[in-house]
Amino acid sequence: MHQLLKVLRMALTPQNFMPRSKKTFSMAGCGSLTKANPNHGHKVALESGLLVDGGETVIVEGLRVCPNERGCGLAGVIQRFVDGYIKRVYPNAKTKRLTRGDDPGPEKLSKFTLLARRAILSLWGDSEGFDSFVSGLKEKLLVSDESNSSSPLVPVKDLDALKTLLLDSDLSSRLQLPGGAIIQDWQPLKLMESNLHILARRNLTWFVDGSGGKPLFMSFHTPPYPIPFNGGSLRFNIDLYGTDTSLAKKALTAHLNSVRSEIQGLVLVHIYMHQTLWEDLKQFCEGHETVKQFRDYWEQLFLEREP
């Protein structure tokens, strides 16, 4: 252990922890740890993050330790170092937020404030079956008459209109937003104007309950992006906000339909939602041969603590 700490002291130097930019921390920046070696150095751990909420919050995007270096206390060392770095360089950052897809247990959870839990429905299939899967969902909506039994869903492309919707003071309570935040691709953002600029840069596709000026449902998807799963696949994330089952089915179908021409090869679809929607949406997606449930019920935990 003494030798390990010596290596860490050699690695934790200012040149190893210079930020890539004032707004992000990355493997190339302040959250990476390089193991000292007489012949060469290699990354053994990293923590990346994003400064949001007008500089008041740091979102932890990832903490990773190389498999052969785990169990030696590296994760704790890098967390403490990055926390200290944040306090020194970004003194206005008063909150550290993160999301995780596993329940760490009561002991670790006691170190955080648990702001919310969201249910996740995961599907997977290939491009050959994806198109017919989406067509099947559209047929189910027509047969059940749910396409006409509730409010219509409309796309929102105008940024000013989206800003008006998101900055509505009672939107959080109407849609039961998790922790009062929008979570996009595992990154929780408060409903404030500076964060809307972040969302605007991410090419999201939005749908909203079009029944009037006070929508009861809102959703968006992140464009499909490649992941290394199974030798190369696409990941497609859909975020649903609200508790109306009919609108949730419409939104899910609309998002899947909007990317059906982009799907190639294997695709993993993760749908994030209020827990009350999960069972109905699972049943709605059942019965197809090539697009099936990828894993059982699981949750996204939204956590917060001081840095």
PDB file of C-alpha atoms in Angstrom:
ATOM      1  CA  MET A   1       0.000   0.000   0.000  1.00  0.00           C
ATOM      2  CA  HIS A   2       2.920   2.350   0.707  1.00  0.00           C
ATOM      3  CA  GLN A   3       4.228   1.751  -2.810  1.00  0.00           C
ATOM      4  CA  LEU A   4       0.778   2.420  -4.273  1.00  0.00           C
ATOM      5  CA  LEU A   5       0.499   5.769  -2.480  1.00  0.00           C
ATOM      6  CA  LYS A   6       3.956   6.701  -3.714  1.00  0.00           C
ATOM      7  CA  VAL A   7       2.850   6.015  -7.265  1.00  0.00           C
ATOM      8  CA  LEU A   8      -0.280   8.119  -6.713  1.00  0.00           C
ATOM      9  CA  ARG A   9       1.710  11.042  -5.307  1.00  0.00           C
ATOM     10  CA  MET A  10       3.886  10.955  -8.398  1.00  0.00           C
ATOM     11  CA  ALA A  11       0.813  10.844 -10.634  1.00  0.00           C
ATOM     12  CA  LEU A  12      -1.233  13.535  -8.895  1.00  0.00           C
ATOM     13  CA  THR A  13       0.685  16.475 -10.304  1.00  0.00           C
ATOM     14  CA  PRO A  14      -0.781  19.658 -11.827  1.00  0.00           C
ATOM     15  CA  GLN A  15       0.193  18.693 -15.363  1.00  0.00           C
ATOM     16  CA  ASN A  16      -1.854  15.485 -15.036  1.00  0.00           C
ATOM     17  CA  PHE A  17      -4.942  17.396 -13.947  1.00  0.00           C
ATOM     18  CA  MET A  18      -5.277  20.355 -16.246  1.00  0.00           C
ATOM     19  CA  PRO A  19      -8.923  20.797 -17.361  1.00  0.00           C
ATOM     20  CA  ARG A  20      -9.691  20.274 -21.032  1.00  0.00           C
ATOM     21  CA  SER A  21     -12.009  23.297 -20.792  1.00  0.00           C
ATOM     22  CA  LYS A  22     -13.570  25.442 -18.088  1.00  0.00           C
ATOM     23  CA  LYS A  23     -16.829  23.541 -18.364  1.00  0.00           C
ATOM     24  CA  THR A  24     -15.860  19.878 -18.601  1.00  0.00           C
ATOM     25  CA  PHE A  25     -13.611  17.357 -16.952  1.00  0.00           C
ATOM     26  CA  SER A  26     -12.496  14.365 -18.974  1.00  0.00           C
ATOM     27  CA  MET A  27      -9.997  11.567 -19.338  1.00  0.00           C
ATOM     28  CA  ALA A  28      -7.657  14.111 -20.882  1.00  0.00           C
ATOM     29  CA  GLY A  29      -8.352  16.560 -18.072  1.00  0.00           C
ATOM     30  CA  CYS A  30      -8.448  17.038 -14.335  1.00  0.00           C
ATOM     31  CA  GLY A  31     -10.105  13.737 -13.549  1.00  0.00           C
ATOM     32  CA  SER A  32      -7.533  11.357 -15.015  1.00  0.00           C
ATOM     33  CA  LEU A  33      -4.802   9.563 -13.118  1.00  0.00           C
ATOM     34  CA  THR A  34      -1.651   8.399 -14.853  1.00  0.00           C
ATOM     35  CA  LYS A  35       0.356   5.640 -13.230  1.00  0.00           C
ATOM     36  CA  ALA A  36       4.046   6.431 -13.070  1.00  0.00           C
ATOM     37  CA  ASN A  37       6.299   3.911 -14.781  1.00  0.00           C
ATOM     38  CA  PRO A  38      10.016   4.009 -15.611  1.00  0.00           C
ATOM     39  CA  ASN A  39       9.316   3.124 -19.244  1.00  0.00           C
ATOM     40  CA  HIS A  40       5.894   4.553 -20.005  1.00  0.00           C
ATOM     41  CA  GLY A  41       2.734   5.853 -18.364  1.00  0.00           C
ATOM     42  CA  HIS A  42      -0.820   4.643 -18.839  1.00  0.00           C
ATOM     43  CA  LYS A  43      -4.213   5.711 -17.576  1.00  0.00           C
ATOM     44  CA  VAL A  44      -5.418   3.662 -14.631  1.00  0.00           C
ATOM     45  CA  ALA A  45      -8.424   5.727 -13.474  1.00  0.00           C
ATOM     46  CA  LEU A  46     -10.549   8.650 -14.536  1.00  0.00           C
ATOM     47  CA  GLU A  47     -13.483  10.746 -13.404  1.00  0.00           C
ATOM     48  CA  SER A  48     -15.273  13.018 -15.866  1.00  0.00           C
ATOM     49  CA  GLY A  49     -17.892  15.650 -15.202  1.00  0.00           C
ATOM     50  CA  LEU A  50     -19.882  18.574 -16.520  1.00  0.00           C
ATOM     51  CA  LEU A  51     -20.377  21.988 -14.931  1.00  0.00           C
ATOM     52  CA  VAL A  52     -24.066  23.029 -15.182  1.00  0.00           C
ATOM     53  CA  ASP A  53     -26.786  25.058 -13.467  1.00  0.00           C
ATOM     54  CA  GLY A  54     -24.936  28.315 -14.063  1.00  0.00           C
ATOM     55  CA  GLY A  55     -21.775  26.926 -12.464  1.00  0.00           C
ATOM     56  CA  GLU A  56     -23.497  25.797  -9.265  1.00  0.00           C
ATOM     57  CA  THR A  57     -23.552  22.050  -9.967  1.00  0.00           C
ATOM     58  CA  VAL A  58     -21.074  19.444 -11.153  1.00  0.00           C
ATOM     59  CA  ILE A  59     -22.570  16.378 -12.824  1.00  0.00           C
ATOM     60  CA  VAL A  60     -20.414  13.284 -12.434  1.00  0.00           C
ATOM     61  CA  GLU A  61     -20.432  11.564 -15.816  1.00  0.00           C
ATOM     62  CA  GLY A  62     -18.207   8.625 -15.018  1.00  0.00           C
ATOM     63  CA  LEU A  63     -15.700   7.164 -12.577  1.00  0.00           C
ATOM     64  CA  ARG A  64     -13.670   4.298 -14.007  1.00  0.00           C
ATOM     65  CA  VAL A  65     -10.747   2.246 -12.724  1.00  0.00           C
ATOM     66  CA  CYS A  66      -8.852  -0.263 -14.869  1.00  0.00           C
ATOM     67  CA  PRO A  67      -9.883  -3.834 -13.930  1.00  0.00           C
ATOM     68  CA  ASN A  68      -6.365  -4.869 -12.867  1.00  0.00           C
ATOM     69  CA  GLU A  69      -6.082  -1.829 -10.555  1.00  0.00           C
ATOM     70  CA  ARG A  70      -9.383  -2.256  -8.710  1.00  0.00           C
ATOM     71  CA  GLY A  71      -9.585  -2.975  -5.004  1.00  0.00           C
ATOM     72  CA  CYS A  72      -6.551  -0.812  -4.166  1.00  0.00           C
ATOM     73  CA  GLY A  73      -8.382   2.370  -3.194  1.00  0.00           C
ATOM     74  CA  LEU A  74      -7.825   4.260  -6.468  1.00  0.00           C
ATOM     75  CA  ALA A  75     -11.476   5.250  -6.814  1.00  0.00           C
ATOM     76  CA  GLY A  76     -11.532   6.908  -3.408  1.00  0.00           C
ATOM     77  CA  VAL A  77      -8.268   8.719  -4.087  1.00  0.00           C
ATOM     78  CA  ILE A  78      -9.405  10.168  -7.387  1.00  0.00           C
ATOM     79  CA  GLN A  79     -12.808  11.154  -5.962  1.00  0.00           C
ATOM     80  CA  ARG A  80     -11.206  13.045  -3.091  1.00  0.00           C
ATOM     81  CA  PHE A  81      -8.745  14.727  -5.407  1.00  0.00           C
ATOM     82  CA  VAL A  82     -11.406  15.811  -7.903  1.00  0.00           C
ATOM     83  CA  ASP A  83     -13.677  17.065  -5.086  1.00  0.00           C
ATOM     84  CA  GLY A  84     -10.811  19.209  -3.817  1.00  0.00           C
ATOM     85  CA  TYR A  85     -10.001  20.399  -7.308  1.00  0.00           C
ATOM     86  CA  ILE A  86     -13.600  21.467  -7.873  1.00  0.00           C
ATOM     87  CA  LYS A  87     -13.720  23.410  -4.598  1.00  0.00           C
ATOM     88  CA  ARG A  88     -10.493  25.196  -5.486  1.00  0.00           C
ATOM     89  CA  VAL A  89     -11.117  26.007  -9.150  1.00  0.00           C
ATOM     90  CA  TYR A  90     -14.929  26.273  -9.155  1.00  0.00           C
ATOM     91  CA  PRO A  91     -15.833  27.694  -5.711  1.00  0.00           C
ATOM     92  CA  ASN A  92     -19.419  28.437  -6.836  1.00  0.00           C
ATOM     93  CA  ALA A  93     -20.102  24.734  -7.395  1.00  0.00           C
ATOM     94  CA  LYS A  94     -22.037  23.797  -4.263  1.00  0.00           C
ATOM     95  CA  THR A  95     -23.626  20.560  -5.435  1.00  0.00           C
ATOM     96  CA  LYS A  96     -22.439  17.292  -6.954  1.00  0.00           C
ATOM     97  CA  ARG A  97     -25.094  15.294  -8.808  1.00  0.00           C
ATOM     98  CA  LEU A  98     -24.968  11.905 -10.451  1.00  0.00           C
ATOM     99  CA  THR A  99     -27.172   9.169 -11.835  1.00  0.00           C
ATOM    100  CA  ARG A 100     -26.473   5.475 -11.625  1.00  0.00           C
ATOM    101  CA  GLY A 101     -28.165   2.340 -12.864  1.00  0.00           C
ATOM    102  CA  ASP A 102     -27.549   0.155  -9.854  1.00  0.00           C
ATOM    103  CA  ASP A 103     -28.599   0.390  -6.217  1.00  0.00           C
ATOM    104  CA  PRO A 104     -25.390   0.656  -4.165  1.00  0.00           C
ATOM    105  CA  GLY A 105     -27.139  -0.311  -0.929  1.00  0.00           C
ATOM    106  CA  PRO A 106     -28.083   1.674   2.182  1.00  0.00           C
ATOM    107  CA  GLU A 107     -24.520   2.267   3.405  1.00  0.00           C
ATOM    108  CA  LYS A 108     -23.366   4.057   0.246  1.00  0.00           C
ATOM    109  CA  LEU A 109     -26.739   5.699  -0.318  1.00  0.00           C
ATOM    110  CA  SER A 110     -26.509   7.279   3.134  1.00  0.00           C
ATOM    111  CA  LYS A 111     -23.717   9.510   1.780  1.00  0.00           C
ATOM    112  CA  PHE A 112     -26.122  11.030  -0.756  1.00  0.00           C
ATOM    113  CA  THR A 113     -29.559  12.573  -0.959  1.00  0.00           C
ATOM    114  CA  LEU A 114     -31.721  10.347  -3.148  1.00  0.00           C
ATOM    115  CA  LEU A 115     -33.715  12.804  -5.277  1.00  0.00           C
ATOM    116  CA  ALA A 116     -35.635  10.357  -7.475  1.00  0.00           C
ATOM    117  CA  ARG A 117     -35.878   6.929  -9.054  1.00  0.00           C
ATOM    118  CA  ARG A 118     -36.911   6.366 -12.653  1.00  0.00           C
ATOM    119  CA  ALA A 119     -37.912   3.081 -14.244  1.00  0.00           C
ATOM    120  CA  ILE A 120     -36.059   1.876 -17.342  1.00  0.00           C
ATOM    121  CA  LEU A 121     -37.476  -0.366 -20.049  1.00  0.00           C
ATOM    122  CA  SER A 122     -34.732  -1.829 -22.234  1.00  0.00           C
ATOM    123  CA  LEU A 123     -35.314  -3.404 -25.646  1.00  0.00           C
ATOM    124  CA  TRP A 124     -33.009  -4.820 -28.265  1.00  0.00           C
ATOM    125  CA  GLY A 125     -33.302  -6.021 -31.813  1.00  0.00           C
ATOM    126  CA  ASP A 126     -31.829  -5.685 -35.283  1.00  0.00           C
ATOM    127  CA  SER A 127     -32.604  -3.280 -38.091  1.00  0.00           C
ATOM    128  CA  GLU A 128     -34.404  -5.949 -40.098  1.00  0.00           C
ATOM    129  CA  GLY A 129     -37.066  -6.343 -37.433  1.00  0.00           C
ATOM    130  CA  PHE A 130     -37.098  -2.764 -36.140  1.00  0.00           C
ATOM    131  CA  ASP A 131     -39.245  -1.387 -38.936  1.00  0.00           C
ATOM    132  CA  SER A 132     -41.956  -4.023 -38.538  1.00  0.00           C
ATOM    133  CA  PHE A 133     -41.801  -3.617 -34.738  1.00  0.00           C
ATOM    134  CA  VAL A 134     -42.617   0.085 -35.051  1.00  0.00           C
ATOM    135  CA  SER A 135     -45.397  -0.649 -37.537  1.00  0.00           C
ATOM    136  CA  GLY A 136     -46.805  -3.141 -35.042  1.00  0.00           C
ATOM    137  CA  LEU A 137     -46.886  -0.524 -32.288  1.00  0.00           C
ATOM    138  CA  LYS A 138     -48.740   1.879 -34.590  1.00  0.00           C
ATOM    139  CA  GLU A 139     -51.289  -0.843 -35.316  1.00  0.00           C
ATOM    140  CA  LYS A 140     -51.754  -1.481 -31.601  1.00  0.00           C
ATOM    141  CA  LEU A 141     -52.527   2.189 -31.065  1.00  0.00           C
ATOM    142  CA  LEU A 142     -55.135   2.145 -33.810  1.00  0.00           C
ATOM    143  CA  VAL A 143     -56.780  -1.062 -32.613  1.00  0.00           C
ATOM    144  CA  SER A 144     -56.968   0.153 -29.020  1.00  0.00           C
ATOM    145  CA  ASP A 145     -58.267   3.539 -30.210  1.00  0.00           C
ATOM    146  CA  GLU A 146     -55.630   5.189 -28.026  1.00  0.00           C
ATOM    147  CA  SER A 147     -54.532   7.261 -30.988  1.00  0.00           C
ATOM    148  CA  ASN A 148     -57.758   9.262 -30.680  1.00  0.00           C
ATOM    149  CA  SER A 149     -58.751   8.768 -27.051  1.00  0.00           C
ATOM    150  CA  SER A 150     -56.347  11.287 -25.563  1.00  0.00           C
ATOM    151  CA  SER A 151     -54.599  14.522 -26.453  1.00  0.00           C
ATOM    152  CA  PRO A 152     -52.436  14.629 -29.588  1.00  0.00           C
ATOM    153  CA  LEU A 153     -48.651  14.722 -29.397  1.00  0.00           C
ATOM    154  CA  VAL A 154     -46.937  17.432 -31.406  1.00  0.00           C
ATOM    155  CA  PRO A 155     -43.260  17.943 -32.201  1.00  0.00           C
ATOM    156  CA  VAL A 156     -41.522  21.021 -30.791  1.00  0.00           C
ATOM    157  CA  LYS A 157     -38.808  22.409 -33.064  1.00  0.00           C
ATOM    158  CA  ASP A 158     -38.924  26.119 -32.257  1.00  0.00           C
ATOM    159  CA  LEU A 159     -36.384  26.908 -29.527  1.00  0.00           C
ATOM    160  CA  ASP A 160     -38.363  29.865 -28.197  1.00  0.00           C
ATOM    161  CA  ALA A 161     -41.479  27.711 -27.846  1.00  0.00           C
ATOM    162  CA  LEU A 162     -39.435  25.010 -26.103  1.00  0.00           C
ATOM    163  CA  LYS A 163     -37.943  27.589 -23.762  1.00  0.00           C
ATOM    164  CA  THR A 164     -41.403  28.848 -22.819  1.00  0.00           C
ATOM    165  CA  LEU A 165     -42.541  25.296 -22.054  1.00  0.00           C
ATOM    166  CA  LEU A 166     -39.495  24.302 -20.009  1.00  0.00           C
ATOM    167  CA  LEU A 167     -39.307  27.476 -17.943  1.00  0.00           C
ATOM    168  CA  ASP A 168     -42.972  27.275 -16.907  1.00  0.00           C
ATOM    169  CA  SER A 169     -42.905  27.475 -13.103  1.00  0.00           C
ATOM    170  CA  ASP A 170     -45.333  24.602 -12.513  1.00  0.00           C
ATOM    171  CA  LEU A 171     -44.047  22.230 -15.214  1.00  0.00           C
ATOM    172  CA  SER A 172     -42.125  20.163 -12.676  1.00  0.00           C
ATOM    173  CA  SER A 173     -45.197  19.378 -10.575  1.00  0.00           C
ATOM    174  CA  ARG A 174     -47.452  18.711 -13.596  1.00  0.00           C
ATOM    175  CA  LEU A 175     -45.014  16.261 -15.176  1.00  0.00           C
ATOM    176  CA  GLN A 176     -43.606  14.963 -11.871  1.00  0.00           C
ATOM    177  CA  LEU A 177     -40.078  15.631 -13.072  1.00  0.00           C
ATOM    178  CA  PRO A 178     -37.483  13.572 -11.152  1.00  0.00           C
ATOM    179  CA  GLY A 179     -35.918  15.840  -8.567  1.00  0.00           C
ATOM    180  CA  GLY A 180     -37.345  18.804 -10.475  1.00  0.00           C
ATOM    181  CA  ALA A 181     -34.860  18.198 -13.303  1.00  0.00           C
ATOM    182  CA  ILE A 182     -34.695  17.099 -16.919  1.00  0.00           C
ATOM    183  CA  ILE A 183     -32.381  14.087 -17.236  1.00  0.00           C
ATOM    184  CA  GLN A 184     -30.860  13.767 -20.697  1.00  0.00           C
ATOM    185  CA  ASP A 185     -28.646  10.773 -21.382  1.00  0.00           C
ATOM    186  CA  TRP A 186     -28.053  10.347 -17.620  1.00  0.00           C
ATOM    187  CA  GLN A 187     -27.234  14.034 -17.101  1.00  0.00           C
ATOM    188  CA  PRO A 188     -29.664  15.865 -14.756  1.00  0.00           C
ATOM    189  CA  LEU A 189     -30.240  19.530 -15.566  1.00  0.00           C
ATOM    190  CA  LYS A 190     -32.314  22.033 -13.613  1.00  0.00           C
ATOM    191  CA  LEU A 191     -34.943  23.944 -15.568  1.00  0.00           C
ATOM    192  CA  MET A 192     -33.000  27.158 -16.002  1.00  0.00           C
ATOM    193  CA  GLU A 193     -32.002  29.167 -19.049  1.00  0.00           C
ATOM    194  CA  SER A 194     -28.281  28.370 -18.985  1.00  0.00           C
ATOM    195  CA  ASN A 195     -29.073  24.655 -19.144  1.00  0.00           C
ATOM    196  CA  LEU A 196     -31.402  25.115 -22.094  1.00  0.00           C
ATOM    197  CA  HIS A 197     -28.382  26.186 -24.135  1.00  0.00           C
ATOM    198  CA  ILE A 198     -26.765  22.856 -23.281  1.00  0.00           C
ATOM    199  CA  LEU A 199     -29.864  20.933 -24.409  1.00  0.00           C
ATOM    200  CA  ALA A 200     -30.123  23.009 -27.588  1.00  0.00           C
ATOM    201  CA  ARG A 201     -26.671  21.813 -28.706  1.00  0.00           C
ATOM    202  CA  ARG A 202     -27.581  18.129 -28.478  1.00  0.00           C
ATOM    203  CA  ASN A 203     -29.906  17.750 -31.457  1.00  0.00           C
ATOM    204  CA  LEU A 204     -32.761  16.332 -29.378  1.00  0.00           C
ATOM    205  CA  THR A 205     -36.164  15.508 -30.852  1.00  0.00           C
ATOM    206  CA  TRP A 206     -39.032  16.715 -28.638  1.00  0.00           C
ATOM    207  CA  PHE A 207     -42.709  15.818 -28.457  1.00  0.00           C
ATOM    208  CA  VAL A 208     -45.255  17.452 -26.179  1.00  0.00           C
ATOM    209  CA  ASP A 209     -48.894  17.041 -25.229  1.00  0.00           C
ATOM    210  CA  GLY A 210     -50.631  19.401 -27.639  1.00  0.00           C
ATOM    211  CA  SER A 211     -53.891  19.830 -25.755  1.00  0.00           C
ATOM    212  CA  GLY A 212     -53.104  23.367 -24.642  1.00  0.00           C
ATOM    213  CA  GLY A 213     -50.612  25.706 -23.022  1.00  0.00           C
ATOM    214  CA  LYS A 214     -50.116  23.512 -19.944  1.00  0.00           C
ATOM    215  CA  PRO A 215     -48.903  20.143 -21.256  1.00  0.00           C
ATOM    216  CA  LEU A 216     -49.260  17.041 -19.104  1.00  0.00           C
ATOM    217  CA  PHE A 217     -46.658  15.056 -21.035  1.00  0.00           C
ATOM    218  CA  MET A 218     -43.303  15.772 -22.642  1.00  0.00           C
ATOM    219  CA  SER A 219     -40.603  13.576 -24.140  1.00  0.00           C
ATOM    220  CA  PHE A 220     -37.425  13.669 -26.186  1.00  0.00           C
ATOM    221  CA  HIS A 221     -34.861  11.313 -27.641  1.00  0.00           C
ATOM    222  CA  THR A 222     -31.116  11.514 -28.068  1.00  0.00           C
ATOM    223  CA  PRO A 223     -29.948  10.643 -31.607  1.00  0.00           C
ATOM    224  CA  PRO A 224     -28.780   7.014 -31.868  1.00  0.00           C
ATOM    225  CA  TYR A 225     -25.065   6.678 -31.252  1.00  0.00           C
ATOM    226  CA  PRO A 226     -22.591   3.784 -31.655  1.00  0.00           C
ATOM    227  CA  ILE A 227     -21.479   1.637 -28.714  1.00  0.00           C
ATOM    228  CA  PRO A 228     -19.065  -1.337 -28.661  1.00  0.00           C
ATOM    229  CA  PHE A 229     -21.707  -3.814 -27.426  1.00  0.00           C
ATOM    230  CA  ASN A 230     -21.715  -7.118 -29.342  1.00  0.00           C
ATOM    231  CA  GLY A 231     -18.939  -5.975 -31.663  1.00  0.00           C
ATOM    232  CA  GLY A 232     -20.698  -2.735 -32.589  1.00  0.00           C
ATOM    233  CA  SER A 233     -24.274  -1.594 -31.980  1.00  0.00           C
ATOM    234  CA  LEU A 234     -26.425   1.517 -31.713  1.00  0.00           C
ATOM    235  CA  ARG A 235     -27.812   2.915 -28.482  1.00  0.00           C
ATOM    236  CA  PHE A 236     -31.062   4.863 -28.549  1.00  0.00           C
ATOM    237  CA  ASN A 237     -32.284   6.700 -25.430  1.00  0.00           C
ATOM    238  CA  ILE A 238     -35.840   7.974 -24.974  1.00  0.00           C
ATOM    239  CA  ASP A 239     -36.867  10.099 -21.975  1.00  0.00           C
ATOM    240  CA  LEU A 240     -40.565  10.270 -21.052  1.00  0.00           C
ATOM    241  CA  TYR A 241     -41.970  12.824 -18.580  1.00  0.00           C
ATOM    242  CA  GLY A 242     -45.513  12.569 -17.267  1.00  0.00           C
ATOM    243  CA  THR A 243     -47.745   9.742 -16.048  1.00  0.00           C
ATOM    244  CA  ASP A 244     -50.435   9.445 -18.741  1.00  0.00           C
ATOM    245  CA  THR A 245     -50.185   5.916 -20.181  1.00  0.00           C
ATOM    246  CA  SER A 246     -51.897   6.723 -23.497  1.00  0.00           C
ATOM    247  CA  LEU A 247     -49.583   9.638 -24.137  1.00  0.00           C
ATOM    248  CA  ALA A 248     -46.588   7.539 -23.130  1.00  0.00           C
ATOM    249  CA  LYS A 249     -47.469   4.905 -25.754  1.00  0.00           C
ATOM    250  CA  LYS A 250     -47.945   7.584 -28.395  1.00  0.00           C
ATOM    251  CA  ALA A 251     -44.639   9.228 -27.478  1.00  0.00           C
ATOM    252  CA  LEU A 252     -42.719   5.963 -27.531  1.00  0.00           C
ATOM    253  CA  THR A 253     -44.133   5.074 -30.942  1.00  0.00           C
ATOM    254  CA  ALA A 254     -43.430   8.556 -32.319  1.00  0.00           C
ATOM    255  CA  HIS A 255     -39.791   8.493 -31.184  1.00  0.00           C
ATOM    256  CA  LEU A 256     -39.159   5.021 -32.550  1.00  0.00           C
ATOM    257  CA  ASN A 257     -40.867   5.927 -35.826  1.00  0.00           C
ATOM    258  CA  SER A 258     -38.749   9.053 -36.254  1.00  0.00           C
ATOM    259  CA  VAL A 259     -35.470   7.071 -36.287  1.00  0.00           C
ATOM    260  CA  ARG A 260     -36.551   3.897 -38.094  1.00  0.00           C
ATOM    261  CA  SER A 261     -34.576   4.854 -41.212  1.00  0.00           C
ATOM    262  CA  GLU A 262     -31.413   5.467 -39.139  1.00  0.00           C
ATOM    263  CA  ILE A 263     -31.266   2.048 -37.493  1.00  0.00           C
ATOM    264  CA  GLN A 264     -28.600  -0.273 -38.860  1.00  0.00           C
ATOM    265  CA  GLY A 265     -27.467  -3.516 -37.307  1.00  0.00           C
ATOM    266  CA  LEU A 266     -28.227  -4.203 -33.654  1.00  0.00           C
ATOM    267  CA  VAL A 267     -29.882  -1.488 -31.555  1.00  0.00           C
ATOM    268  CA  LEU A 268     -30.335  -1.166 -27.781  1.00  0.00           C
ATOM    269  CA  VAL A 269     -33.288   1.039 -26.808  1.00  0.00           C
ATOM    270  CA  HIS A 270     -33.486   2.417 -23.269  1.00  0.00           C
ATOM    271  CA  ILE A 271     -36.725   4.151 -22.255  1.00  0.00           C
ATOM    272  CA  TYR A 272     -36.669   6.187 -19.028  1.00  0.00           C
ATOM    273  CA  MET A 273     -39.979   6.926 -17.325  1.00  0.00           C
ATOM    274  CA  HIS A 274     -42.061   7.309 -14.182  1.00  0.00           C
ATOM    275  CA  GLN A 275     -42.341   3.953 -12.392  1.00  0.00           C
ATOM    276  CA  THR A 276     -46.135   3.820 -12.901  1.00  0.00           C
ATOM    277  CA  LEU A 277     -45.697   3.557 -16.694  1.00  0.00           C
ATOM    278  CA  TRP A 278     -43.275   0.654 -16.847  1.00  0.00           C
ATOM    279  CA  GLU A 279     -45.635  -2.344 -16.783  1.00  0.00           C
ATOM    280  CA  ASP A 280     -48.040  -0.902 -19.376  1.00  0.00           C
ATOM    281  CA  LEU A 281     -45.215   0.025 -21.750  1.00  0.00           C
ATOM    282  CA  LYS A 282     -43.587  -3.376 -21.308  1.00  0.00           C
ATOM    283  CA  GLN A 283     -46.848  -5.074 -22.326  1.00  0.00           C
ATOM    284  CA  PHE A 284     -47.294  -2.608 -25.180  1.00  0.00           C
ATOM    285  CA  CYS A 285     -43.907  -3.649 -26.622  1.00  0.00           C
ATOM    286  CA  GLU A 286     -44.392  -7.400 -26.196  1.00  0.00           C
ATOM    287  CA  GLY A 287     -45.279  -9.911 -28.904  1.00  0.00           C
ATOM    288  CA  HIS A 288     -42.631  -9.163 -31.506  1.00  0.00           C
ATOM    289  CA  GLU A 289     -40.163 -11.791 -32.656  1.00  0.00           C
ATOM    290  CA  THR A 290     -37.101  -9.654 -33.372  1.00  0.00           C
ATOM    291  CA  VAL A 291     -37.327  -6.727 -30.920  1.00  0.00           C
ATOM    292  CA  LYS A 292     -37.565  -7.993 -27.368  1.00  0.00           C
ATOM    293  CA  GLN A 293     -36.989  -6.945 -23.787  1.00  0.00           C
ATOM    294  CA  PHE A 294     -33.252  -6.736 -23.141  1.00  0.00           C
ATOM    295  CA  ARG A 295     -33.292  -6.950 -19.334  1.00  0.00           C
ATOM    296  CA  ASP A 296     -35.749  -7.042 -16.455  1.00  0.00           C
ATOM    297  CA  TYR A 297     -37.029  -3.984 -14.636  1.00  0.00           C
ATOM    298  CA  TRP A 298     -34.228  -1.690 -13.519  1.00  0.00           C
ATOM    299  CA  GLU A 299     -33.977   1.873 -12.292  1.00  0.00           C
ATOM    300  CA  GLN A 300     -32.051   5.058 -12.711  1.00  0.00           C
ATOM    301  CA  LEU A 301     -31.153   6.610  -9.349  1.00  0.00           C
ATOM    302  CA  PHE A 302     -30.721  10.378  -9.163  1.00  0.00           C
ATOM    303  CA  LEU A 303     -28.329  11.315  -6.335  1.00  0.00           C
ATOM    304  CA  GLU A 304     -26.909  14.506  -4.873  1.00  0.00           C
ATOM    305  CA  ARG A 305     -24.306  15.539  -2.318  1.00  0.00           C
ATOM    306  CA  GLU A 306     -21.855  18.337  -1.599  1.00  0.00           C
ATOM    307  CA  PRO A 307     -18.611  18.169  -3.595  1.00  0.00           C
TER     308      PRO A 307
END
